[in-house]
PDB file of C-alpha atoms in Angstrom:
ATOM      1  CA  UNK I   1      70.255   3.912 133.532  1.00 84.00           C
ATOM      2  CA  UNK I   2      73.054   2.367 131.443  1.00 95.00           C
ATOM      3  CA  UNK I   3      75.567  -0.773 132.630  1.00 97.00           C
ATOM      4  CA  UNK I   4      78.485   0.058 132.821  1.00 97.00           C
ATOM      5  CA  UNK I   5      81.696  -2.044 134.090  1.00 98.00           C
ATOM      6  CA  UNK I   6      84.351  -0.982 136.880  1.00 97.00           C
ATOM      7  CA  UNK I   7      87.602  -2.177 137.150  1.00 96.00           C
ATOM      8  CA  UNK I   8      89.750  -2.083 139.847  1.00 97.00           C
ATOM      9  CA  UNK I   9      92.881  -3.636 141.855  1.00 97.00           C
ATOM     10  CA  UNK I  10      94.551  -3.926 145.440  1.00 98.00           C
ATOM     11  CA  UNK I  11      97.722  -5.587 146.209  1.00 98.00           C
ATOM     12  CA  UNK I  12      97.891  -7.220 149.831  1.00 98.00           C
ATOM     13  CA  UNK I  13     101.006  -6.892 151.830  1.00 97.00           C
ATOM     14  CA  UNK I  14     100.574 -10.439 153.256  1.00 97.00           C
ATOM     15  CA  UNK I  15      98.523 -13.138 152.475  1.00 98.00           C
ATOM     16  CA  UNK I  16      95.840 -13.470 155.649  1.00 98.00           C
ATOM     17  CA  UNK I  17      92.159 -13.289 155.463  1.00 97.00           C
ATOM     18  CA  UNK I  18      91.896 -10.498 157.864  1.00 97.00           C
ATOM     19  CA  UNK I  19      94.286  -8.704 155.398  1.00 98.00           C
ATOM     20  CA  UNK I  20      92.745  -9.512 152.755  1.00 97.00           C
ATOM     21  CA  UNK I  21      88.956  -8.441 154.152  1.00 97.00           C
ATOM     22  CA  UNK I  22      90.384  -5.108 155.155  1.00 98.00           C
ATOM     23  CA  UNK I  23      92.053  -4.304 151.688  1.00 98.00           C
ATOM     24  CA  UNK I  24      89.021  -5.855 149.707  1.00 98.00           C
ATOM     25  CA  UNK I  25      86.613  -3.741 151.518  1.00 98.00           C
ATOM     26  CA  UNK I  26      88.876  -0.893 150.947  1.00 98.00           C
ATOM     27  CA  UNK I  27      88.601  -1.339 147.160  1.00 98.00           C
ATOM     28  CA  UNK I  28      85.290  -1.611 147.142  1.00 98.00           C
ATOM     29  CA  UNK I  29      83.966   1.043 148.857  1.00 98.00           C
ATOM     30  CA  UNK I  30      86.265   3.554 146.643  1.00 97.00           C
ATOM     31  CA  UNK I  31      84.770   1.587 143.508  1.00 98.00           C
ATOM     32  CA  UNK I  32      81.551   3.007 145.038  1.00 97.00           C
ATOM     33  CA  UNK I  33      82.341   6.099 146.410  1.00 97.00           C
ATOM     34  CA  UNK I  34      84.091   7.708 143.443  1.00 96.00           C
ATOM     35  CA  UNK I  35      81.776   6.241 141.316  1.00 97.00           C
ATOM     36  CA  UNK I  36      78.717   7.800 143.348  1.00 97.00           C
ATOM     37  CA  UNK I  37      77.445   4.025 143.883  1.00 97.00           C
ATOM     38  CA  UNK I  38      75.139   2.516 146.387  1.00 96.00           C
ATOM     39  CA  UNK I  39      74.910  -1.442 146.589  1.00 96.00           C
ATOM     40  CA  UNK I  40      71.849  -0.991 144.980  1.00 96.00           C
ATOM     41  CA  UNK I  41      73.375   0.181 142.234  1.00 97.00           C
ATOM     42  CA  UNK I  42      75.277  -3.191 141.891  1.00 98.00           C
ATOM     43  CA  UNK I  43      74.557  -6.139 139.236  1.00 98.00           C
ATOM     44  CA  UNK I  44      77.181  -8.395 139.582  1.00 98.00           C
ATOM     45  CA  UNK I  45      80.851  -9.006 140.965  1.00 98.00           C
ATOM     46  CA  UNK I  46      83.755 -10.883 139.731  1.00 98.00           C
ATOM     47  CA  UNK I  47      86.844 -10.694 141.408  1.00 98.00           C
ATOM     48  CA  UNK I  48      90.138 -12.710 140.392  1.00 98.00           C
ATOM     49  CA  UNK I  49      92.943 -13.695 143.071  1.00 98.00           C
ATOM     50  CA  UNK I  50      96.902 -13.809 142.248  1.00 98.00           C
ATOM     51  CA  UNK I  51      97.542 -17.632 142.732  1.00 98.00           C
ATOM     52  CA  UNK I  52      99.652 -16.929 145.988  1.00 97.00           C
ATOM     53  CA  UNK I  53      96.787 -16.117 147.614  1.00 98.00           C
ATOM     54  CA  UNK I  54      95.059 -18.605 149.485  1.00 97.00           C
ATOM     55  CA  UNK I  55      93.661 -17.240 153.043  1.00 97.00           C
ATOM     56  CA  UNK I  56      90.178 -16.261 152.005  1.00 97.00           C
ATOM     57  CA  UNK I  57      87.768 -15.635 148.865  1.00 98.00           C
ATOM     58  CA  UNK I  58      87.956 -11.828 148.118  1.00 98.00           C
ATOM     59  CA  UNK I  59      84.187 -11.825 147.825  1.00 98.00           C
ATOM     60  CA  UNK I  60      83.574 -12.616 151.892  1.00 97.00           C
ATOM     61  CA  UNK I  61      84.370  -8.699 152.335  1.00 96.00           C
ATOM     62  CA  UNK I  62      81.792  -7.631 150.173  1.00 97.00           C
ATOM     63  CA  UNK I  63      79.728 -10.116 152.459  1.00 97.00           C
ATOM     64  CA  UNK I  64      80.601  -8.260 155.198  1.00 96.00           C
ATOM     65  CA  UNK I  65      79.780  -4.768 154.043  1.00 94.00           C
ATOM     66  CA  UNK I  66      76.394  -6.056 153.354  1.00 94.00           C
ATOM     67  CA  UNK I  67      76.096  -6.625 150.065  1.00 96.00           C
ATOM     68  CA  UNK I  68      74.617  -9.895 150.204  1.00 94.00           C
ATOM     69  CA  UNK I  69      71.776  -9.954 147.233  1.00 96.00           C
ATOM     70  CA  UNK I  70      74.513  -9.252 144.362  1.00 98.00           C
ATOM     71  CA  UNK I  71      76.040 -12.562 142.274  1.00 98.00           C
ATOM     72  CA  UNK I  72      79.526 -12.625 143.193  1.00 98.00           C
ATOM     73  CA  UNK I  73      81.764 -14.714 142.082  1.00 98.00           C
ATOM     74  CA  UNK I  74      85.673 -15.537 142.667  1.00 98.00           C
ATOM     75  CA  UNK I  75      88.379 -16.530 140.161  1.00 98.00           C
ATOM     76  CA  UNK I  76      91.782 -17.312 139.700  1.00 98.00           C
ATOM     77  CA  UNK I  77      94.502 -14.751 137.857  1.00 97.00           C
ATOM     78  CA  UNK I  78      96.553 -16.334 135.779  1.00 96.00           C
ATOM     79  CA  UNK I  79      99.805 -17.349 136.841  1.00 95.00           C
ATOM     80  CA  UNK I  80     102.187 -15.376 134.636  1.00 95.00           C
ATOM     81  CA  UNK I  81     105.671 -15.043 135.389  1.00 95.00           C
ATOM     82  CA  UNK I  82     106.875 -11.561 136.623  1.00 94.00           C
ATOM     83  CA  UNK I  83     103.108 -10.450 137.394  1.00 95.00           C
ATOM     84  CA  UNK I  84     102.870  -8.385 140.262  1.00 97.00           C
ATOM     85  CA  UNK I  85     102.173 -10.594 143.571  1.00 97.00           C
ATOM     86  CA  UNK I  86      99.002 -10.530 146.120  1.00 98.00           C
ATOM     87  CA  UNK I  87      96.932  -8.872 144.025  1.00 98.00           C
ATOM     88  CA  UNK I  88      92.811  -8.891 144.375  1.00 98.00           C
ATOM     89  CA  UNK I  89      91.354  -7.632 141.130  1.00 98.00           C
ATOM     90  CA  UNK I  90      87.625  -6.513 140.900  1.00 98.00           C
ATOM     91  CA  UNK I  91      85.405  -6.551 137.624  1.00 98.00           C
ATOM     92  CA  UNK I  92      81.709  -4.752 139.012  1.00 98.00           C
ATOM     93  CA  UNK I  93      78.791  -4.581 136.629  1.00 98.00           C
ATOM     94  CA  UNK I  94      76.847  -1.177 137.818  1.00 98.00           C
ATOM     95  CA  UNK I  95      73.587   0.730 136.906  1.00 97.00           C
ATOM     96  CA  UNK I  96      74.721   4.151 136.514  1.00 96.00           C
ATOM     97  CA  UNK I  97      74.164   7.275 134.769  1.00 95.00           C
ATOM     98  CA  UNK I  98      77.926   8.015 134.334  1.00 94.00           C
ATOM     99  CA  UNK I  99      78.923   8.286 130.648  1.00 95.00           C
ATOM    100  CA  UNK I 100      81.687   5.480 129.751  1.00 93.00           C
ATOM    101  CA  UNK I 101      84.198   8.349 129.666  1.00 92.00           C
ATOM    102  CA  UNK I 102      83.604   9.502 133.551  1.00 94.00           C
ATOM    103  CA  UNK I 103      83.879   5.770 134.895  1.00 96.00           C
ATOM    104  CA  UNK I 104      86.313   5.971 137.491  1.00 95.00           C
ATOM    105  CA  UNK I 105      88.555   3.087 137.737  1.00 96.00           C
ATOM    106  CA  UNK I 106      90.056   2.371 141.303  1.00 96.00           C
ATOM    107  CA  UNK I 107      93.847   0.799 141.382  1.00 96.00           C
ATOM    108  CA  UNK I 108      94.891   1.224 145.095  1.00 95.00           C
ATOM    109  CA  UNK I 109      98.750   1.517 146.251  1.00 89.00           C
ATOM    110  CA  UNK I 110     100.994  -0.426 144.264  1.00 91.00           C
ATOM    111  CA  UNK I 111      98.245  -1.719 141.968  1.00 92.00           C
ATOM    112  CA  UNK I 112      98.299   1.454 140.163  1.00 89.00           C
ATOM    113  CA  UNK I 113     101.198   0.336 138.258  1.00 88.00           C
ATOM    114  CA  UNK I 114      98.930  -2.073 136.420  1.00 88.00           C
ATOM    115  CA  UNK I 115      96.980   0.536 134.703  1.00 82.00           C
ATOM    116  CA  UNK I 116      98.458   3.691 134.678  1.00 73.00           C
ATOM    117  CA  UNK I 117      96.493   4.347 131.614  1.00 76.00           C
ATOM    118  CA  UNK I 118      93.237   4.347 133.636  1.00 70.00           C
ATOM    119  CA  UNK I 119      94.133   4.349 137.014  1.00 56.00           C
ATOM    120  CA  UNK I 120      92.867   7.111 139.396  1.00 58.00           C
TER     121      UNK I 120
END
């Protein structure tokens, strides 16, 4: 098994924690489920918040899908001018047999605009 890194992106319509948990789960379970993942697979979790946000830490949703032995940690995006707003960002280091090439990168909705280039 190699590590390998998976990025990925949501924007949130509105800035509430039940939003956000719903979204946030969202993204994660694609990262996983095009990725063939299990939590097991999982080493570690970063995830950085657009600075509007302020109703929850993104990582409470991976709480609640029951990954609960993984280092998570939460961050704040910088706060550059004309960046796209409400947007959870997700940086998961993964065991996984998947060459670098077949990574698949998950940019939900609107957050696809941030990465076309890798964006699935």
């Amino acid at each position: 098994m190699a590590v390998r890194a998976v990025r990925g992106a949501v924007q949130l319509e509105r800035d509430e924690a039940g939003h956000m948990d719903e979204r946030v789960s969202e993204l994660l379970t694609a990262v996983l489920e095009r990725n063939g993942l299990t939590p097991d697979d999982l080493i570690s979790i970063w995830f950085t918040a657009t600075p509007d946000l302020h109703s929850d830490f993104p990582a409470a949703a991976a709480r609640k899908l029951g990954i609960v032995d993984v280092p998570l940690i939460c961050a704040q995006e910088l706060d550059i001018s004309g960046a796209m707003p409400r947007v959870v960002r997700v940086l998961a280091h993964v065991e996984s047999s998947l060459p670098k090439s077949s990574v698949s990168h998950v940019y939900l909705g609107a957050a696809a605009a941030l990465r076309k280039d890798i964006a699935q």
